[in-house]
Amino acid sequence: MEQRILGKTGRNVSIVGLGTWQLGADWGNVDPAQAQAILAASVEAGVNFFDTADVYGDGKSEQAIGKFLADNPGLDITVATKMGRRVDQKPEHYTLANFRQWVDRSRKNLGTDTLDLVQLHCPPTPVYSNAEVYDALDTLVSEGAIRNYGVSVERTDEALEAIRHEGTASVQIILNAFRLKPLDEVLPAAKAANVGIIARVPLASGLLSGKYTKETSFAENDHRNYNRNGDSFDVGETFSGVDYELGLKAVAEFQQIVPAGASTAQAAIAWIAAQDGVTTVIPGARNVEQAAANAAAASASVSEDFDGGVRWIYDHYFRDAIHPRW
Ligand SMILES: NC(=O)c1ccc[n+]([C@@H]2O[C@H](COP(=O)([O-])OP(=O)(O)OC[C@H]3O[C@@H](n4cnc5c(N)ncnc54)[C@H](OP(=O)(O)O)[C@@H]3O)[C@@H](O)[C@H]2O)c1
């Protein structure tokens, strides 16, 4: 699979990675054997970048990756984890002492002395402009606990602030056919500053696979059920913040323009990977078939017509609601 350098990490990562929130919690159940099979199928298909977080299943996702790496020594995999959501979301919690605790826990879960990449996990907005936070992260690098750090953000203004800080190696942001705002300023700024872009929620939580209908229901422990109105975390993380039924209409339109030879999900992923400034796209997978199909999207091509169609759908259905908010 094609690889690109992930910003200041200098590491070569596959243009399609694997999001592993699903291997922790919040998406219904994935059993441990299936989690291992999903990781293996992704690597088999050329993926060498996993995104996780210390809170996914309270460490279950990190532990699944740790086990996979221990069982398969010698693989050249970059693991990006996240920290910061094990406490109340208050800026004063983003201290070196807390970072040390969180990083040590992730090192243990992942079975490594040095974490490849740690991302602040959508912290309160003032954290992005606090020089002491970056100093603390630099300390962790100099101590050898982490190799690099980056941020995962909700909004484009947060991304732009983080990009201004020298040590920021990567930015993770929602970018998909229903969320185009990062194209305006974030991607050009990241490219100019040599900051890698990790594009998350590429399928708008599965909407952009085209498989859901008005009648589809989601398990009680699936955020697409319990967070539809943003009751537990930013509503933008669930269906990318679009109204579900409007999303279904837009997907029907999207399916009309999907290039021959690609599935709806693959076209959605390939379109993101083709955007200038994107390093890697990290779809989440709930089974081996999804993991393999998503990795195969790396070789799907994207025409100018398709790109124009994606932009038309966004302008027509979502721009007014989405652009001002995130
Ligand atoms: N704050 C943050 O930093 C943050 C927030 C959100 C996500 N993330 C990261 O980004 C990753 C990706 O985002 P996401 O998982 O939220 O959303 P996503 O990748 O847009 O959607 C994942 C869902 O799409 C469906 N799907 C995946 N591949 C498919 C295929 N080939 N065909 C049909 N359906 C398919 C599955 O839904 P079903 O379950 O219905 O099969 C899957 O659970 C996460 O795993 C996580 O690592 C980070």
mmCIF file of C-alpha atoms and ligand atoms in Angstrom:
data_model
loop_
_atom_site.group_PDB
_atom_site.id
_atom_site.type_symbol
_atom_site.label_atom_id
_atom_site.label_comp_id
_atom_site.label_asym_id
_atom_site.label_seq_id
_atom_site.Cartn_x
_atom_site.Cartn_y
_atom_site.Cartn_z
ATOM 1 C CA MET A 1 0.000 0.000 0.000
ATOM 2 C CA GLU A 2 1.141 3.559 -0.666
ATOM 3 C CA GLN A 3 2.786 5.176 2.338
ATOM 4 C CA ARG A 4 3.334 8.817 3.290
ATOM 5 C CA ILE A 5 5.488 10.476 5.911
ATOM 6 C CA LEU A 6 3.451 11.408 8.969
ATOM 7 C CA GLY A 7 4.571 14.984 9.476
ATOM 8 C CA LYS A 8 7.339 15.601 11.965
ATOM 9 C CA THR A 9 7.283 12.000 13.188
ATOM 10 C CA GLY A 10 9.245 11.186 10.021
ATOM 11 C CA ARG A 11 7.561 7.772 9.997
ATOM 12 C CA ASN A 12 6.185 6.170 6.869
ATOM 13 C CA VAL A 13 2.555 5.215 7.383
ATOM 14 C CA SER A 14 0.031 3.570 5.087
ATOM 15 C CA ILE A 15 -2.465 5.986 3.522
ATOM 16 C CA VAL A 16 -5.224 3.849 5.011
ATOM 17 C CA GLY A 17 -4.710 3.019 8.673
ATOM 18 C CA LEU A 18 -7.021 1.374 11.181
ATOM 19 C CA GLY A 19 -9.131 3.156 13.796
ATOM 20 C CA THR A 20 -9.514 0.927 16.838
ATOM 21 C CA TRP A 21 -12.218 2.599 18.923
ATOM 22 C CA GLN A 22 -14.344 -0.399 17.878
ATOM 23 C CA LEU A 23 -11.894 -2.757 19.607
ATOM 24 C CA GLY A 24 -12.589 -1.057 22.914
ATOM 25 C CA ALA A 25 -16.226 -0.086 23.408
ATOM 26 C CA ASP A 26 -19.083 2.182 22.301
ATOM 27 C CA TRP A 27 -19.890 0.308 19.073
ATOM 28 C CA GLY A 28 -21.652 -2.753 20.438
ATOM 29 C CA ASN A 29 -19.500 -5.780 21.219
ATOM 30 C CA VAL A 30 -16.322 -6.994 19.517
ATOM 31 C CA ASP A 31 -14.831 -10.067 21.186
ATOM 32 C CA PRO A 32 -11.074 -10.364 21.823
ATOM 33 C CA ALA A 33 -10.484 -13.008 19.125
ATOM 34 C CA GLN A 34 -12.274 -10.875 16.559
ATOM 35 C CA ALA A 35 -10.218 -7.850 17.620
ATOM 36 C CA GLN A 36 -7.009 -9.823 16.916
ATOM 37 C CA ALA A 37 -8.396 -10.957 13.560
ATOM 38 C CA ILE A 38 -9.254 -7.369 12.566
ATOM 39 C CA LEU A 39 -5.719 -6.208 13.391
ATOM 40 C CA ALA A 40 -4.219 -9.144 11.465
ATOM 41 C CA ALA A 41 -6.432 -8.597 8.397
ATOM 42 C CA SER A 42 -5.461 -4.931 8.295
ATOM 43 C CA VAL A 43 -1.732 -5.671 8.456
ATOM 44 C CA GLU A 44 -2.133 -8.421 5.882
ATOM 45 C CA ALA A 45 -3.679 -5.799 3.566
ATOM 46 C CA GLY A 46 -0.776 -3.361 4.015
ATOM 47 C CA VAL A 47 -1.918 -1.238 6.968
ATOM 48 C CA ASN A 48 0.928 -0.181 9.279
ATOM 49 C CA PHE A 49 -0.791 2.542 11.302
ATOM 50 C CA PHE A 50 -3.170 1.967 14.215
ATOM 51 C CA ASP A 51 -5.031 4.711 16.048
ATOM 52 C CA THR A 52 -6.190 4.009 19.597
ATOM 53 C CA ALA A 53 -6.785 5.807 22.908
ATOM 54 C CA ASP A 54 -6.351 5.058 26.593
ATOM 55 C CA VAL A 55 -10.110 5.385 27.122
ATOM 56 C CA TYR A 56 -11.312 3.023 24.377
ATOM 57 C CA GLY A 57 -12.882 0.319 26.524
ATOM 58 C CA ASP A 58 -10.824 1.739 29.420
ATOM 59 C CA GLY A 59 -7.626 0.360 27.850
ATOM 60 C CA LYS A 60 -9.085 -2.673 26.078
ATOM 61 C CA SER A 61 -8.227 -1.336 22.624
ATOM 62 C CA GLU A 62 -4.636 -0.537 23.623
ATOM 63 C CA GLN A 63 -4.303 -3.964 25.236
ATOM 64 C CA ALA A 64 -5.565 -5.684 22.084
ATOM 65 C CA ILE A 65 -2.896 -3.866 20.074
ATOM 66 C CA GLY A 66 -0.274 -4.679 22.714
ATOM 67 C CA LYS A 67 -1.139 -8.363 22.483
ATOM 68 C CA PHE A 68 -1.082 -8.279 18.681
ATOM 69 C CA LEU A 69 2.371 -6.667 18.644
ATOM 70 C CA ALA A 70 3.692 -9.113 21.247
ATOM 71 C CA ASP A 71 2.361 -12.073 19.246
ATOM 72 C CA ASN A 72 3.807 -10.687 15.993
ATOM 73 C CA PRO A 73 7.273 -9.361 16.808
ATOM 74 C CA GLY A 74 9.225 -7.498 14.164
ATOM 75 C CA LEU A 75 6.278 -5.774 12.469
ATOM 76 C CA ASP A 76 6.922 -2.146 11.522
ATOM 77 C CA ILE A 77 3.706 -0.666 12.917
ATOM 78 C CA THR A 78 3.203 2.893 14.125
ATOM 79 C CA VAL A 79 0.726 3.150 16.988
ATOM 80 C CA ALA A 80 -0.869 6.477 17.809
ATOM 81 C CA THR A 81 -2.654 6.624 21.128
ATOM 82 C CA LYS A 82 -4.451 9.455 22.934
ATOM 83 C CA MET A 83 -4.635 10.749 26.473
ATOM 84 C CA GLY A 84 -6.584 13.263 28.492
ATOM 85 C CA ARG A 85 -10.085 11.881 28.841
ATOM 86 C CA ARG A 86 -9.624 9.829 31.980
ATOM 87 C CA VAL A 87 -10.439 12.922 34.056
ATOM 88 C CA ASP A 88 -13.005 15.724 33.965
ATOM 89 C CA GLN A 89 -12.422 17.954 30.978
ATOM 90 C CA LYS A 90 -10.738 20.884 32.728
ATOM 91 C CA PRO A 91 -7.649 22.700 31.394
ATOM 92 C CA GLU A 92 -5.885 22.435 34.789
ATOM 93 C CA HIS A 93 -5.762 18.642 34.441
ATOM 94 C CA TYR A 94 -3.331 18.847 31.513
ATOM 95 C CA THR A 95 -0.186 18.732 33.674
ATOM 96 C CA LEU A 96 3.141 16.929 33.387
ATOM 97 C CA ALA A 97 2.279 14.805 36.447
ATOM 98 C CA ASN A 98 -0.983 13.609 34.868
ATOM 99 C CA PHE A 99 0.683 13.108 31.479
ATOM 100 C CA ARG A 100 3.271 10.872 33.136
ATOM 101 C CA GLN A 101 0.593 8.719 34.735
ATOM 102 C CA TRP A 102 -1.448 8.403 31.561
ATOM 103 C CA VAL A 103 1.579 7.696 29.376
ATOM 104 C CA ASP A 104 2.873 5.060 31.798
ATOM 105 C CA ARG A 105 -0.485 3.296 31.685
ATOM 106 C CA SER A 106 -0.489 3.335 27.863
ATOM 107 C CA ARG A 107 3.099 2.062 27.728
ATOM 108 C CA LYS A 108 2.042 -0.848 29.888
ATOM 109 C CA ASN A 109 -1.091 -1.552 27.847
ATOM 110 C CA LEU A 110 0.812 -1.394 24.573
ATOM 111 C CA GLY A 111 3.818 -3.299 25.948
ATOM 112 C CA THR A 112 6.394 -0.714 24.917
ATOM 113 C CA ASP A 113 8.903 1.551 26.649
ATOM 114 C CA THR A 114 8.379 4.442 24.239
ATOM 115 C CA LEU A 115 5.043 5.398 22.683
ATOM 116 C CA ASP A 116 5.324 6.256 18.973
ATOM 117 C CA LEU A 117 2.791 9.090 19.029
ATOM 118 C CA VAL A 118 0.559 10.461 21.777
ATOM 119 C CA GLN A 119 -2.297 12.765 20.872
ATOM 120 C CA LEU A 120 -4.142 15.056 23.265
ATOM 121 C CA HIS A 121 -7.660 13.641 23.055
ATOM 122 C CA CYS A 122 -9.895 16.599 22.136
ATOM 123 C CA PRO A 123 -9.006 18.615 25.258
ATOM 124 C CA PRO A 124 -10.793 21.826 26.283
ATOM 125 C CA THR A 125 -9.977 24.560 23.731
ATOM 126 C CA PRO A 126 -7.663 26.664 26.009
ATOM 127 C CA VAL A 127 -5.275 23.683 26.275
ATOM 128 C CA TYR A 128 -4.182 24.105 22.640
ATOM 129 C CA SER A 129 -2.708 27.543 23.294
ATOM 130 C CA ASN A 130 -1.069 26.776 26.663
ATOM 131 C CA ALA A 131 2.724 26.830 26.258
ATOM 132 C CA GLU A 132 3.166 24.839 29.493
ATOM 133 C CA VAL A 133 1.268 21.921 27.989
ATOM 134 C CA TYR A 134 3.694 21.791 25.058
ATOM 135 C CA ASP A 135 6.656 22.117 27.472
ATOM 136 C CA ALA A 136 5.332 19.127 29.415
ATOM 137 C CA LEU A 137 4.972 17.117 26.208
ATOM 138 C CA ASP A 138 8.524 18.093 25.195
ATOM 139 C CA THR A 139 9.697 16.803 28.580
ATOM 140 C CA LEU A 140 8.098 13.416 27.895
ATOM 141 C CA VAL A 141 9.940 13.287 24.568
ATOM 142 C CA SER A 142 13.270 14.185 26.157
ATOM 143 C CA GLU A 143 12.719 11.534 28.846
ATOM 144 C CA GLY A 144 12.109 8.914 26.154
ATOM 145 C CA ALA A 145 8.559 8.073 27.266
ATOM 146 C CA ILE A 146 7.120 9.183 23.908
ATOM 147 C CA ARG A 147 8.713 9.721 20.492
ATOM 148 C CA ASN A 148 6.295 12.361 19.232
ATOM 149 C CA TYR A 149 3.117 14.135 20.161
ATOM 150 C CA GLY A 150 0.157 15.514 18.306
ATOM 151 C CA VAL A 151 -3.426 16.555 18.914
ATOM 152 C CA SER A 152 -6.854 15.249 18.082
ATOM 153 C CA VAL A 153 -9.266 18.119 17.645
ATOM 154 C CA GLU A 154 -12.962 18.782 17.237
ATOM 155 C CA ARG A 155 -12.714 22.093 15.384
ATOM 156 C CA THR A 156 -10.583 23.656 12.701
ATOM 157 C CA ASP A 157 -9.579 26.643 14.860
ATOM 158 C CA GLU A 158 -8.139 24.205 17.417
ATOM 159 C CA ALA A 159 -6.148 22.491 14.668
ATOM 160 C CA LEU A 160 -4.758 25.807 13.428
ATOM 161 C CA GLU A 161 -3.675 26.760 16.958
ATOM 162 C CA ALA A 162 -1.909 23.424 17.518
ATOM 163 C CA ILE A 163 -0.157 23.623 14.131
ATOM 164 C CA ARG A 164 1.431 26.914 15.250
ATOM 165 C CA HIS A 165 3.331 25.086 18.021
ATOM 166 C CA GLU A 166 6.733 23.785 16.958
ATOM 167 C CA GLY A 167 6.501 20.364 18.612
ATOM 168 C CA THR A 168 3.159 19.332 17.123
ATOM 169 C CA ALA A 169 3.891 16.408 14.815
ATOM 170 C CA SER A 170 0.357 15.556 13.728
ATOM 171 C CA VAL A 171 -3.266 16.659 13.853
ATOM 172 C CA GLN A 172 -6.174 14.269 13.863
ATOM 173 C CA ILE A 173 -9.419 15.774 12.602
ATOM 174 C CA ILE A 174 -12.798 14.728 11.231
ATOM 175 C CA LEU A 175 -12.606 14.961 7.446
ATOM 176 C CA ASN A 176 -15.047 13.159 5.180
ATOM 177 C CA ALA A 177 -17.525 13.803 2.368
ATOM 178 C CA PHE A 178 -19.879 15.360 4.950
ATOM 179 C CA ARG A 179 -17.171 17.453 6.648
ATOM 180 C CA LEU A 180 -15.146 19.542 4.218
ATOM 181 C CA LYS A 181 -14.077 22.493 6.327
ATOM 182 C CA PRO A 182 -10.550 21.170 7.049
ATOM 183 C CA LEU A 183 -9.831 21.550 3.322
ATOM 184 C CA ASP A 184 -10.092 25.361 3.566
ATOM 185 C CA GLU A 185 -7.270 26.205 5.960
ATOM 186 C CA VAL A 186 -6.171 23.229 8.051
ATOM 187 C CA LEU A 187 -4.735 21.065 5.289
ATOM 188 C CA PRO A 188 -2.701 23.894 3.691
ATOM 189 C CA ALA A 189 -1.427 25.072 7.104
ATOM 190 C CA ALA A 190 -0.471 21.544 8.139
ATOM 191 C CA LYS A 191 1.357 20.938 4.894
ATOM 192 C CA ALA A 192 3.292 24.198 5.197
ATOM 193 C CA ALA A 193 4.323 23.344 8.781
ATOM 194 C CA ASN A 194 5.161 19.681 8.044
ATOM 195 C CA VAL A 195 2.381 18.486 10.356
ATOM 196 C CA GLY A 196 0.809 15.131 9.487
ATOM 197 C CA ILE A 197 -2.951 14.883 9.033
ATOM 198 C CA ILE A 198 -4.821 11.856 10.355
ATOM 199 C CA ALA A 199 -8.364 11.919 8.924
ATOM 200 C CA ARG A 200 -10.861 10.315 11.283
ATOM 201 C CA VAL A 201 -14.545 9.324 11.074
ATOM 202 C CA PRO A 202 -14.077 8.866 7.301
ATOM 203 C CA LEU A 203 -17.360 7.007 6.912
ATOM 204 C CA ALA A 204 -19.378 9.395 9.092
ATOM 205 C CA SER A 205 -19.708 6.513 11.619
ATOM 206 C CA GLY A 206 -20.740 4.138 8.838
ATOM 207 C CA LEU A 207 -23.347 6.362 7.130
ATOM 208 C CA LEU A 208 -21.043 6.686 4.131
ATOM 209 C CA SER A 209 -21.082 2.926 3.627
ATOM 210 C CA GLY A 210 -24.616 3.350 2.320
ATOM 211 C CA LYS A 211 -25.883 0.354 4.273
ATOM 212 C CA TYR A 212 -28.202 2.048 6.764
ATOM 213 C CA THR A 213 -31.878 2.904 6.352
ATOM 214 C CA LYS A 214 -34.451 4.810 8.371
ATOM 215 C CA GLU A 215 -35.238 1.504 10.078
ATOM 216 C CA THR A 216 -31.660 0.638 11.116
ATOM 217 C CA SER A 217 -31.289 0.426 14.877
ATOM 218 C CA PHE A 218 -28.091 0.462 16.907
ATOM 219 C CA ALA A 219 -27.304 -1.412 20.128
ATOM 220 C CA GLU A 220 -27.833 0.330 23.441
ATOM 221 C CA ASN A 221 -24.078 0.411 24.070
ATOM 222 C CA ASP A 222 -23.412 1.938 20.620
ATOM 223 C CA HIS A 223 -22.819 5.718 20.547
ATOM 224 C CA ARG A 224 -24.910 5.891 17.380
ATOM 225 C CA ASN A 225 -27.783 5.164 19.727
ATOM 226 C CA TYR A 226 -26.863 6.958 22.977
ATOM 227 C CA ASN A 227 -24.893 9.948 21.617
ATOM 228 C CA ARG A 228 -27.131 10.944 18.740
ATOM 229 C CA ASN A 229 -27.831 14.257 20.430
ATOM 230 C CA GLY A 230 -24.373 14.684 21.940
ATOM 231 C CA ASP A 231 -25.387 13.556 25.443
ATOM 232 C CA SER A 232 -22.030 11.857 26.176
ATOM 233 C CA PHE A 233 -19.474 13.655 23.975
ATOM 234 C CA ASP A 234 -19.283 16.051 21.034
ATOM 235 C CA VAL A 235 -22.144 15.234 18.702
ATOM 236 C CA GLY A 236 -19.776 15.738 15.773
ATOM 237 C CA GLU A 237 -18.240 12.332 16.583
ATOM 238 C CA THR A 238 -21.538 10.575 15.886
ATOM 239 C CA PHE A 239 -22.522 10.476 12.203
ATOM 240 C CA SER A 240 -20.108 13.383 11.808
ATOM 241 C CA GLY A 241 -22.736 15.653 13.385
ATOM 242 C CA VAL A 242 -25.179 15.416 10.482
ATOM 243 C CA ASP A 243 -28.871 14.781 10.927
ATOM 244 C CA TYR A 244 -29.314 11.025 10.371
ATOM 245 C CA GLU A 245 -32.198 11.207 7.900
ATOM 246 C CA LEU A 246 -30.610 14.043 5.929
ATOM 247 C CA GLY A 247 -27.457 11.939 5.906
ATOM 248 C CA LEU A 248 -29.378 9.031 4.356
ATOM 249 C CA LYS A 249 -30.603 11.304 1.553
ATOM 250 C CA ALA A 250 -27.110 12.625 0.918
ATOM 251 C CA VAL A 251 -25.665 9.088 0.876
ATOM 252 C CA ALA A 252 -28.232 8.050 -1.735
ATOM 253 C CA GLU A 253 -26.950 10.918 -3.870
ATOM 254 C CA PHE A 254 -23.321 9.990 -3.107
ATOM 255 C CA GLN A 255 -23.992 6.430 -4.299
ATOM 256 C CA GLN A 256 -24.969 7.804 -7.710
ATOM 257 C CA ILE A 257 -21.446 9.133 -8.262
ATOM 258 C CA VAL A 258 -19.359 6.296 -6.775
ATOM 259 C CA PRO A 259 -16.788 5.262 -9.409
ATOM 260 C CA ALA A 260 -17.159 1.822 -10.961
ATOM 261 C CA GLY A 261 -15.189 -0.879 -9.180
ATOM 262 C CA ALA A 262 -15.348 0.713 -5.721
ATOM 263 C CA SER A 263 -17.908 0.205 -2.962
ATOM 264 C CA THR A 264 -19.552 3.261 -1.428
ATOM 265 C CA ALA A 265 -17.304 3.004 1.652
ATOM 266 C CA GLN A 266 -14.186 2.568 -0.470
ATOM 267 C CA ALA A 267 -15.017 5.631 -2.577
ATOM 268 C CA ALA A 268 -15.540 7.671 0.591
ATOM 269 C CA ILE A 269 -12.140 6.602 1.950
ATOM 270 C CA ALA A 270 -10.285 7.031 -1.360
ATOM 271 C CA TRP A 271 -11.671 10.554 -1.787
ATOM 272 C CA ILE A 272 -10.218 11.590 1.597
ATOM 273 C CA ALA A 273 -6.831 10.003 0.910
ATOM 274 C CA ALA A 274 -6.667 11.969 -2.344
ATOM 275 C CA GLN A 275 -6.939 15.360 -0.638
ATOM 276 C CA ASP A 276 -3.692 17.313 -0.678
ATOM 277 C CA GLY A 277 -2.217 17.383 2.826
ATOM 278 C CA VAL A 278 -3.865 14.213 4.139
ATOM 279 C CA THR A 279 -1.368 11.663 5.422
ATOM 280 C CA THR A 280 -3.579 8.772 6.474
ATOM 281 C CA VAL A 281 -7.271 7.905 6.750
ATOM 282 C CA ILE A 282 -8.329 5.764 9.726
ATOM 283 C CA PRO A 283 -11.647 3.964 9.216
ATOM 284 C CA GLY A 284 -12.854 1.890 12.129
ATOM 285 C CA ALA A 285 -13.729 -1.732 11.401
ATOM 286 C CA ARG A 286 -16.031 -4.093 13.253
ATOM 287 C CA ASN A 287 -15.044 -7.233 11.380
ATOM 288 C CA VAL A 288 -12.369 -8.689 9.129
ATOM 289 C CA GLU A 289 -14.301 -8.039 5.924
ATOM 290 C CA GLN A 290 -14.598 -4.304 6.661
ATOM 291 C CA ALA A 291 -10.912 -4.099 7.595
ATOM 292 C CA ALA A 292 -9.822 -5.732 4.325
ATOM 293 C CA ALA A 293 -12.238 -3.733 2.159
ATOM 294 C CA ASN A 294 -11.172 -0.452 3.742
ATOM 295 C CA ALA A 295 -7.486 -1.180 3.204
ATOM 296 C CA ALA A 296 -8.217 -2.010 -0.442
ATOM 297 C CA ALA A 297 -9.680 1.493 -0.854
ATOM 298 C CA ALA A 298 -6.071 2.721 -0.948
ATOM 299 C CA SER A 299 -5.850 1.632 -4.566
ATOM 300 C CA ALA A 300 -9.184 3.111 -5.722
ATOM 301 C CA SER A 301 -8.859 6.128 -8.001
ATOM 302 C CA VAL A 302 -10.665 9.437 -7.647
ATOM 303 C CA SER A 303 -11.678 11.456 -10.704
ATOM 304 C CA GLU A 304 -12.224 15.205 -10.911
ATOM 305 C CA ASP A 305 -15.898 14.561 -11.613
ATOM 306 C CA PHE A 306 -16.263 12.521 -8.461
ATOM 307 C CA ASP A 307 -14.485 15.204 -6.451
ATOM 308 C CA GLY A 308 -16.842 17.831 -7.911
ATOM 309 C CA GLY A 309 -19.821 15.658 -7.003
ATOM 310 C CA VAL A 310 -18.662 15.274 -3.399
ATOM 311 C CA ARG A 311 -18.306 19.041 -3.070
ATOM 312 C CA TRP A 312 -21.740 19.621 -4.605
ATOM 313 C CA ILE A 313 -23.394 17.211 -2.151
ATOM 314 C CA TYR A 314 -21.676 18.905 0.794
ATOM 315 C CA ASP A 315 -22.685 22.393 -0.353
ATOM 316 C CA HIS A 316 -26.241 21.287 -1.021
ATOM 317 C CA TYR A 317 -26.914 19.274 2.138
ATOM 318 C CA PHE A 318 -24.510 20.275 4.883
ATOM 319 C CA ARG A 319 -22.414 23.407 4.431
ATOM 320 C CA ASP A 320 -24.819 25.791 6.179
ATOM 321 C CA ALA A 321 -25.127 23.622 9.306
ATOM 322 C CA ILE A 322 -21.650 22.096 9.478
ATOM 323 C CA HIS A 323 -19.226 24.764 8.279
ATOM 324 C CA PRO A 324 -19.913 27.357 11.021
ATOM 325 C CA ARG A 325 -19.871 24.764 13.819
ATOM 326 C CA TRP A 326 -16.691 22.729 13.391
HETATM 327 N N1 LIG B 1 -11.907 12.185 19.415
HETATM 328 C C1 LIG B 1 -11.172 11.370 18.695
HETATM 329 O O1 LIG B 1 -9.973 11.494 18.669
HETATM 330 C C2 LIG B 1 -11.828 10.313 17.872
HETATM 331 C C3 LIG B 1 -13.223 10.305 17.731
HETATM 332 C C4 LIG B 1 -13.797 9.378 16.872
HETATM 333 C C5 LIG B 1 -13.009 8.454 16.208
HETATM 334 N N2 LIG B 1 -11.660 8.445 16.384
HETATM 335 C C6 LIG B 1 -10.797 7.470 15.688
HETATM 336 O O2 LIG B 1 -11.178 7.416 14.328
HETATM 337 C C7 LIG B 1 -11.493 6.071 13.960
HETATM 338 C C8 LIG B 1 -12.508 6.082 12.833
HETATM 339 O O3 LIG B 1 -13.689 6.796 13.151
HETATM 340 P P1 LIG B 1 -15.031 6.048 13.591
HETATM 341 O O4 LIG B 1 -14.715 4.627 13.832
HETATM 342 O O5 LIG B 1 -15.627 6.846 14.668
HETATM 343 O O6 LIG B 1 -15.976 6.196 12.329
HETATM 344 P P2 LIG B 1 -15.923 5.624 10.832
HETATM 345 O O7 LIG B 1 -14.603 5.060 10.536
HETATM 346 O O8 LIG B 1 -16.454 6.723 9.996
HETATM 347 O O9 LIG B 1 -17.048 4.476 10.859
HETATM 348 C C9 LIG B 1 -16.800 3.206 11.363
HETATM 349 C C10 LIG B 1 -18.027 2.325 11.155
HETATM 350 O O10 LIG B 1 -18.343 2.263 9.771
HETATM 351 C C11 LIG B 1 -18.799 0.964 9.417
HETATM 352 N N3 LIG B 1 -17.873 0.423 8.414
HETATM 353 C C12 LIG B 1 -16.515 0.442 8.438
HETATM 354 N N4 LIG B 1 -16.014 -0.109 7.324
HETATM 355 C C13 LIG B 1 -17.064 -0.500 6.568
HETATM 356 C C14 LIG B 1 -17.174 -1.135 5.306
HETATM 357 N N5 LIG B 1 -16.104 -1.460 4.583
HETATM 358 N N6 LIG B 1 -18.417 -1.390 4.833
HETATM 359 C C15 LIG B 1 -19.498 -1.062 5.544
HETATM 360 N N7 LIG B 1 -19.464 -0.453 6.757
HETATM 361 C C16 LIG B 1 -18.248 -0.185 7.257
HETATM 362 C C17 LIG B 1 -18.833 0.142 10.680
HETATM 363 O O11 LIG B 1 -20.152 0.297 11.187
HETATM 364 P P3 LIG B 1 -21.004 -0.941 11.764
HETATM 365 O O12 LIG B 1 -20.558 -0.995 13.175
HETATM 366 O O13 LIG B 1 -22.433 -0.480 11.621
HETATM 367 O O14 LIG B 1 -20.656 -2.144 10.950
HETATM 368 C C18 LIG B 1 -17.828 0.866 11.544
HETATM 369 O O15 LIG B 1 -18.071 0.653 12.928
HETATM 370 C C19 LIG B 1 -11.942 5.430 15.281
HETATM 371 O O16 LIG B 1 -11.885 4.028 15.278
HETATM 372 C C20 LIG B 1 -10.942 6.054 16.234
HETATM 373 O O17 LIG B 1 -9.699 5.367 16.147
HETATM 374 C C21 LIG B 1 -11.062 9.374 17.186
#
